[in-house]
Amino acid sequence: DVVMTQSPLSLPVTLGQPASISCRSSQSLVYSDGNTYLSWFQQRPGQSPRRLIYKVSNRDSGVPDRFSGSGSGTDFTLKLSRVEAEDVAVYYCMQGTHWPWTFGQGTKVEIK
Amino acid sequence: EVQLVESGGGLVQPGGSLRLSCAASGFTFSSYRMSWVRQSPGKGLEWVANIKQDGSEKYYVDSVKGRFTLSRDNAKNSLYLQMNSLRAEDTAVYYCARGDQKGTTDYWGQGTLVTVSS
């Protein structure tokens, strides 16, 4: 199975400051069709996960543009340009290139 | 509005069975792959199973193969997960999720809690 490794696992941030979460896969996530099926999800306390980003860098409708995704191959990043209070959540990366799909361990973002 | 409503969770003894259901509305159910994803209490997410639009392809995580069976009824806009030989480690909130495109899911339900304990 593809192992997804996120870092850091805990991220205390100051309101208005940027934040970055890394996600590394144990093998390339490039599929035979040339696409890379790497998604990012946000799970606020007590809520179901919500997708933010799909195929590495495509932002879902309604997701603030302060969220951005980047990367390629085995190395990916979710960036928040300016953290707001509503961004307190656990963030997960997920690969959908190889069966079984696998998630990272999650990164908990909290306000300092 | 897309809605996914899970049901069927509860307390079951080890070795027992449960059948989870997911009622879909607000979209053409038969046009989408569907998945189950679970989350153990206080833990991360684990993808469990995925089914193609017409039910002809199914994928499972190794830990549930041979014990869980995924099915769907497109006429009833419903997804099912038959869980047999349940173990303590199957205790989790089970989410139903829609696959809007290859390799990902967009909408998730609110989840249903399965507790396996004697």
CSV table of C-alpha atoms in Angstrom, one decimal:
chain,number,residue,atom,x,y,z
A,1,ASP,CA,0.0,0.0,0.0
A,2,VAL,CA,1.1,3.6,-0.6
A,3,VAL,CA,2.1,5.2,2.7
A,4,MET,CA,1.3,8.9,3.0
A,5,THR,CA,3.4,10.8,5.5
A,6,GLN,CA,2.3,14.3,6.7
A,7,SER,CA,4.4,16.8,8.5
A,8,PRO,CA,4.1,18.4,10.9
A,9,LEU,CA,1.4,16.5,12.8
A,10,SER,CA,0.7,19.6,14.9
A,11,LEU,CA,0.9,23.1,13.7
A,12,PRO,CA,0.4,26.0,16.0
A,13,VAL,CA,0.0,29.2,14.0
A,14,THR,CA,-0.6,32.9,14.6
A,15,LEU,CA,-3.8,34.4,13.1
A,16,GLY,CA,-3.0,36.2,9.9
A,17,GLN,CA,0.3,34.3,9.4
A,18,PRO,CA,1.0,31.7,6.7
A,19,ALA,CA,1.0,27.9,7.3
A,20,SER,CA,2.3,25.0,5.3
A,21,ILE,CA,1.7,21.2,5.5
A,22,SER,CA,3.8,18.6,3.7
A,23,CYS,CA,2.6,15.3,2.4
A,24,ARG,CA,5.0,12.7,1.0
A,25,SER,CA,4.0,9.4,-0.7
A,26,SER,CA,6.0,6.2,-0.6
A,27,GLN,CA,5.7,5.9,-4.4
A,28,SER,CA,4.8,8.2,-7.3
A,29,LEU,CA,1.2,9.3,-7.5
A,30,VAL,CA,1.3,9.9,-11.3
A,31,TYR,CA,-1.3,7.7,-12.9
A,32,SER,CA,-1.0,6.2,-16.4
A,33,ASP,CA,-3.3,8.9,-17.8
A,34,GLY,CA,-0.8,11.5,-16.7
A,35,ASN,CA,-2.9,12.8,-13.8
A,36,THR,CA,-1.9,12.9,-10.2
A,37,TYR,CA,-4.7,12.0,-7.8
A,38,LEU,CA,-3.8,13.8,-4.7
A,39,SER,CA,-6.5,15.5,-2.6
A,40,TRP,CA,-6.6,17.5,0.6
A,41,PHE,CA,-9.4,17.4,3.1
A,42,GLN,CA,-10.3,19.6,6.1
A,43,GLN,CA,-12.1,18.2,9.1
A,44,ARG,CA,-13.3,20.7,11.6
A,45,PRO,CA,-14.1,19.6,15.1
A,46,GLY,CA,-17.3,17.5,15.2
A,47,GLN,CA,-17.7,17.7,11.4
A,48,SER,CA,-17.3,15.4,8.4
A,49,PRO,CA,-14.3,15.9,6.2
A,50,ARG,CA,-14.6,18.4,3.4
A,51,ARG,CA,-12.5,18.4,0.3
A,52,LEU,CA,-10.5,21.5,-0.4
A,53,ILE,CA,-8.2,20.5,-3.2
A,54,TYR,CA,-8.2,17.7,-5.9
A,55,LYS,CA,-5.6,16.6,-8.4
A,56,VAL,CA,-2.9,18.4,-6.5
A,57,SER,CA,-3.8,22.0,-7.1
A,58,ASN,CA,-7.5,22.3,-8.1
A,59,ARG,CA,-9.5,24.2,-5.5
A,60,ASP,CA,-13.1,23.1,-4.8
A,61,SER,CA,-15.9,25.5,-5.3
A,62,GLY,CA,-16.4,27.7,-2.2
A,63,VAL,CA,-12.9,27.1,-0.9
A,64,PRO,CA,-11.2,30.4,0.0
A,65,ASP,CA,-8.3,31.3,-2.3
A,66,ARG,CA,-6.0,31.5,0.7
A,67,PHE,CA,-5.8,27.7,0.4
A,68,SER,CA,-3.5,26.4,-2.4
A,69,GLY,CA,-2.0,23.0,-3.3
A,70,SER,CA,1.2,22.2,-5.1
A,71,GLY,CA,3.6,19.4,-5.7
A,72,SER,CA,4.4,16.6,-8.0
A,73,GLY,CA,5.4,12.9,-8.0
A,74,THR,CA,5.8,12.1,-4.3
A,75,ASP,CA,6.0,15.5,-2.7
A,76,PHE,CA,3.0,17.7,-2.1
A,77,THR,CA,2.2,20.8,0.0
A,78,LEU,CA,-1.0,22.5,1.2
A,79,LYS,CA,-0.5,26.2,1.9
A,80,LEU,CA,-2.6,28.7,3.8
A,81,SER,CA,-1.6,32.2,2.9
A,82,ARG,CA,-3.1,33.8,6.0
A,83,VAL,CA,-4.6,31.6,8.8
A,84,GLU,CA,-8.1,32.5,10.0
A,85,ALA,CA,-9.9,31.3,13.1
A,86,GLU,CA,-12.2,29.1,11.0
A,87,ASP,CA,-9.2,27.2,9.7
A,88,VAL,CA,-8.7,25.4,13.0
A,89,ALA,CA,-9.1,21.8,11.9
A,90,VAL,CA,-7.3,18.6,11.0
A,91,TYR,CA,-6.0,18.4,7.5
A,92,TYR,CA,-5.5,15.2,5.6
A,93,CYS,CA,-3.9,14.4,2.3
A,94,MET,CA,-5.2,11.4,0.3
A,95,GLN,CA,-3.9,9.5,-2.7
A,96,GLY,CA,-6.4,8.1,-5.2
A,97,THR,CA,-3.9,6.8,-7.8
A,98,HIS,CA,-3.3,3.4,-6.3
A,99,TRP,CA,-5.7,0.9,-4.7
A,100,PRO,CA,-6.3,1.0,-1.8
A,101,TRP,CA,-6.6,4.7,-1.5
A,102,THR,CA,-4.7,5.9,1.5
A,103,PHE,CA,-4.7,9.0,3.8
A,104,GLY,CA,-2.0,10.8,5.6
A,105,GLN,CA,-2.1,10.7,9.5
A,106,GLY,CA,-3.6,14.2,9.6
A,107,THR,CA,-2.1,17.6,10.7
A,108,LYS,CA,-3.9,19.5,13.4
A,109,VAL,CA,-3.8,23.2,12.9
A,110,GLU,CA,-4.5,25.3,16.0
A,111,ILE,CA,-4.1,29.0,16.9
A,112,LYS,CA,-1.2,30.0,19.1
B,1,GLU,CA,-28.4,20.0,-2.8
B,2,VAL,CA,-26.3,16.8,-2.5
B,3,GLN,CA,-27.2,14.8,0.6
B,4,LEU,CA,-25.8,11.5,1.9
B,5,VAL,CA,-27.4,10.0,5.0
B,6,GLU,CA,-25.9,7.0,6.6
B,7,SER,CA,-27.8,4.6,8.9
B,8,GLY,CA,-27.5,1.2,10.4
B,9,GLY,CA,-24.7,1.7,12.9
B,10,GLY,CA,-24.9,0.5,16.5
B,11,LEU,CA,-23.4,-1.7,19.1
B,12,VAL,CA,-22.6,-5.3,18.1
B,13,GLN,CA,-20.6,-8.1,19.7
B,14,PRO,CA,-17.4,-9.4,18.2
B,15,GLY,CA,-18.1,-11.8,15.4
B,16,GLY,CA,-21.5,-10.2,14.7
B,17,SER,CA,-22.9,-8.5,11.7
B,18,LEU,CA,-24.3,-5.1,10.7
B,19,ARG,CA,-25.6,-3.6,7.5
B,20,LEU,CA,-24.9,0.0,6.8
B,21,SER,CA,-27.0,2.0,4.4
B,22,CYS,CA,-26.4,5.4,2.7
B,23,ALA,CA,-29.4,7.2,1.2
B,24,ALA,CA,-28.4,9.6,-1.6
B,25,SER,CA,-30.3,12.6,-2.9
B,26,GLY,CA,-29.8,15.8,-4.9
B,27,PHE,CA,-27.8,14.2,-7.7
B,28,THR,CA,-28.0,11.3,-10.2
B,29,PHE,CA,-26.7,8.5,-8.0
B,30,SER,CA,-26.2,6.1,-10.8
B,31,SER,CA,-23.6,8.4,-12.4
B,32,TYR,CA,-21.1,8.3,-9.5
B,33,ARG,CA,-18.7,5.9,-7.9
B,34,MET,CA,-19.3,5.7,-4.2
B,35,SER,CA,-17.0,4.9,-1.2
B,36,TRP,CA,-17.1,4.1,2.4
B,37,VAL,CA,-14.4,5.7,4.6
B,38,ARG,CA,-14.1,5.1,8.4
B,39,GLN,CA,-12.6,6.9,11.3
B,40,SER,CA,-11.8,5.2,14.6
B,41,PRO,CA,-12.5,7.3,17.7
B,42,GLY,CA,-9.9,10.1,17.9
B,43,LYS,CA,-8.0,8.7,15.0
B,44,GLY,CA,-7.4,9.4,11.3
B,45,LEU,CA,-9.3,8.4,8.2
B,46,GLU,CA,-9.2,5.0,6.5
B,47,TRP,CA,-10.7,4.3,3.1
B,48,VAL,CA,-12.7,1.1,3.3
B,49,ALA,CA,-14.3,0.3,-0.1
B,50,ASN,CA,-15.3,1.7,-3.4
B,51,ILE,CA,-17.9,0.7,-6.0
B,52,LYS,CA,-18.2,1.6,-9.7
B,53,GLN,CA,-21.4,3.3,-11.0
B,54,ASP,CA,-23.0,0.1,-12.2
B,55,GLY,CA,-21.6,-2.1,-9.4
B,56,SER,CA,-19.3,-4.1,-11.8
B,57,GLU,CA,-16.1,-3.1,-10.0
B,58,LYS,CA,-15.5,-3.1,-6.3
B,59,TYR,CA,-12.3,-2.4,-4.3
B,60,TYR,CA,-11.7,-3.1,-0.6
B,61,VAL,CA,-8.9,-2.4,1.8
B,62,ASP,CA,-7.2,-5.6,2.8
B,63,SER,CA,-8.3,-5.6,6.4
B,64,VAL,CA,-12.0,-6.0,5.4
B,65,LYS,CA,-11.7,-8.3,2.4
B,66,GLY,CA,-13.8,-11.4,2.8
B,67,ARG,CA,-15.7,-9.9,5.7
B,68,PHE,CA,-17.3,-6.8,4.2
B,69,THR,CA,-19.5,-6.6,1.0
B,70,LEU,CA,-20.3,-3.4,-0.8
B,71,SER,CA,-23.3,-3.1,-3.0
B,72,ARG,CA,-25.6,-0.5,-4.4
B,73,ASP,CA,-29.2,-0.2,-5.6
B,74,ASN,CA,-29.4,2.6,-8.2
B,75,ALA,CA,-33.2,2.4,-8.4
B,76,LYS,CA,-33.3,3.2,-4.7
B,77,ASN,CA,-30.4,5.7,-4.7
B,78,SER,CA,-28.8,3.7,-2.0
B,79,LEU,CA,-25.4,2.3,-1.1
B,80,TYR,CA,-24.9,-0.6,1.4
B,81,LEU,CA,-22.1,-2.1,3.4
B,82,GLN,CA,-22.7,-5.6,4.8
B,83,MET,CA,-20.2,-6.1,7.6
B,84,ASN,CA,-19.7,-9.7,8.9
B,85,SER,CA,-17.3,-11.2,11.4
B,86,LEU,CA,-16.9,-7.8,13.1
B,87,ARG,CA,-13.8,-7.2,15.2
B,88,ALA,CA,-13.1,-4.6,17.9
B,89,GLU,CA,-10.8,-2.8,15.4
B,90,ASP,CA,-13.7,-2.2,13.1
B,91,THR,CA,-15.1,0.3,15.7
B,92,ALA,CA,-15.4,3.6,13.9
B,93,VAL,CA,-17.6,6.2,12.4
B,94,TYR,CA,-18.4,5.1,8.9
B,95,TYR,CA,-18.8,7.8,6.2
B,96,CYS,CA,-20.4,7.4,2.8
B,97,ALA,CA,-18.7,9.5,0.2
B,98,ARG,CA,-19.4,10.4,-3.4
B,99,GLY,CA,-16.7,10.1,-6.1
B,100,ASP,CA,-17.2,13.0,-8.5
B,101,GLN,CA,-14.2,12.0,-10.5
B,102,LYS,CA,-11.4,9.5,-10.6
B,103,GLY,CA,-9.3,9.0,-7.5
B,104,THR,CA,-11.2,11.3,-5.1
B,105,THR,CA,-14.4,12.0,-3.3
B,106,ASP,CA,-16.3,15.3,-2.9
B,107,TYR,CA,-19.4,15.1,-0.7
B,108,TRP,CA,-19.4,13.1,2.5
B,109,GLY,CA,-22.3,12.1,4.8
B,110,GLN,CA,-22.4,12.8,8.5
B,111,GLY,CA,-21.4,9.3,9.4
B,112,THR,CA,-22.8,6.4,11.4
B,113,LEU,CA,-21.0,5.0,14.5
B,114,VAL,CA,-20.3,1.3,14.7
B,115,THR,CA,-19.1,-0.1,18.0
B,116,VAL,CA,-17.9,-3.6,18.3
B,117,SER,CA,-17.7,-4.7,21.9
B,118,SER,CA,-18.8,-7.4,24.2
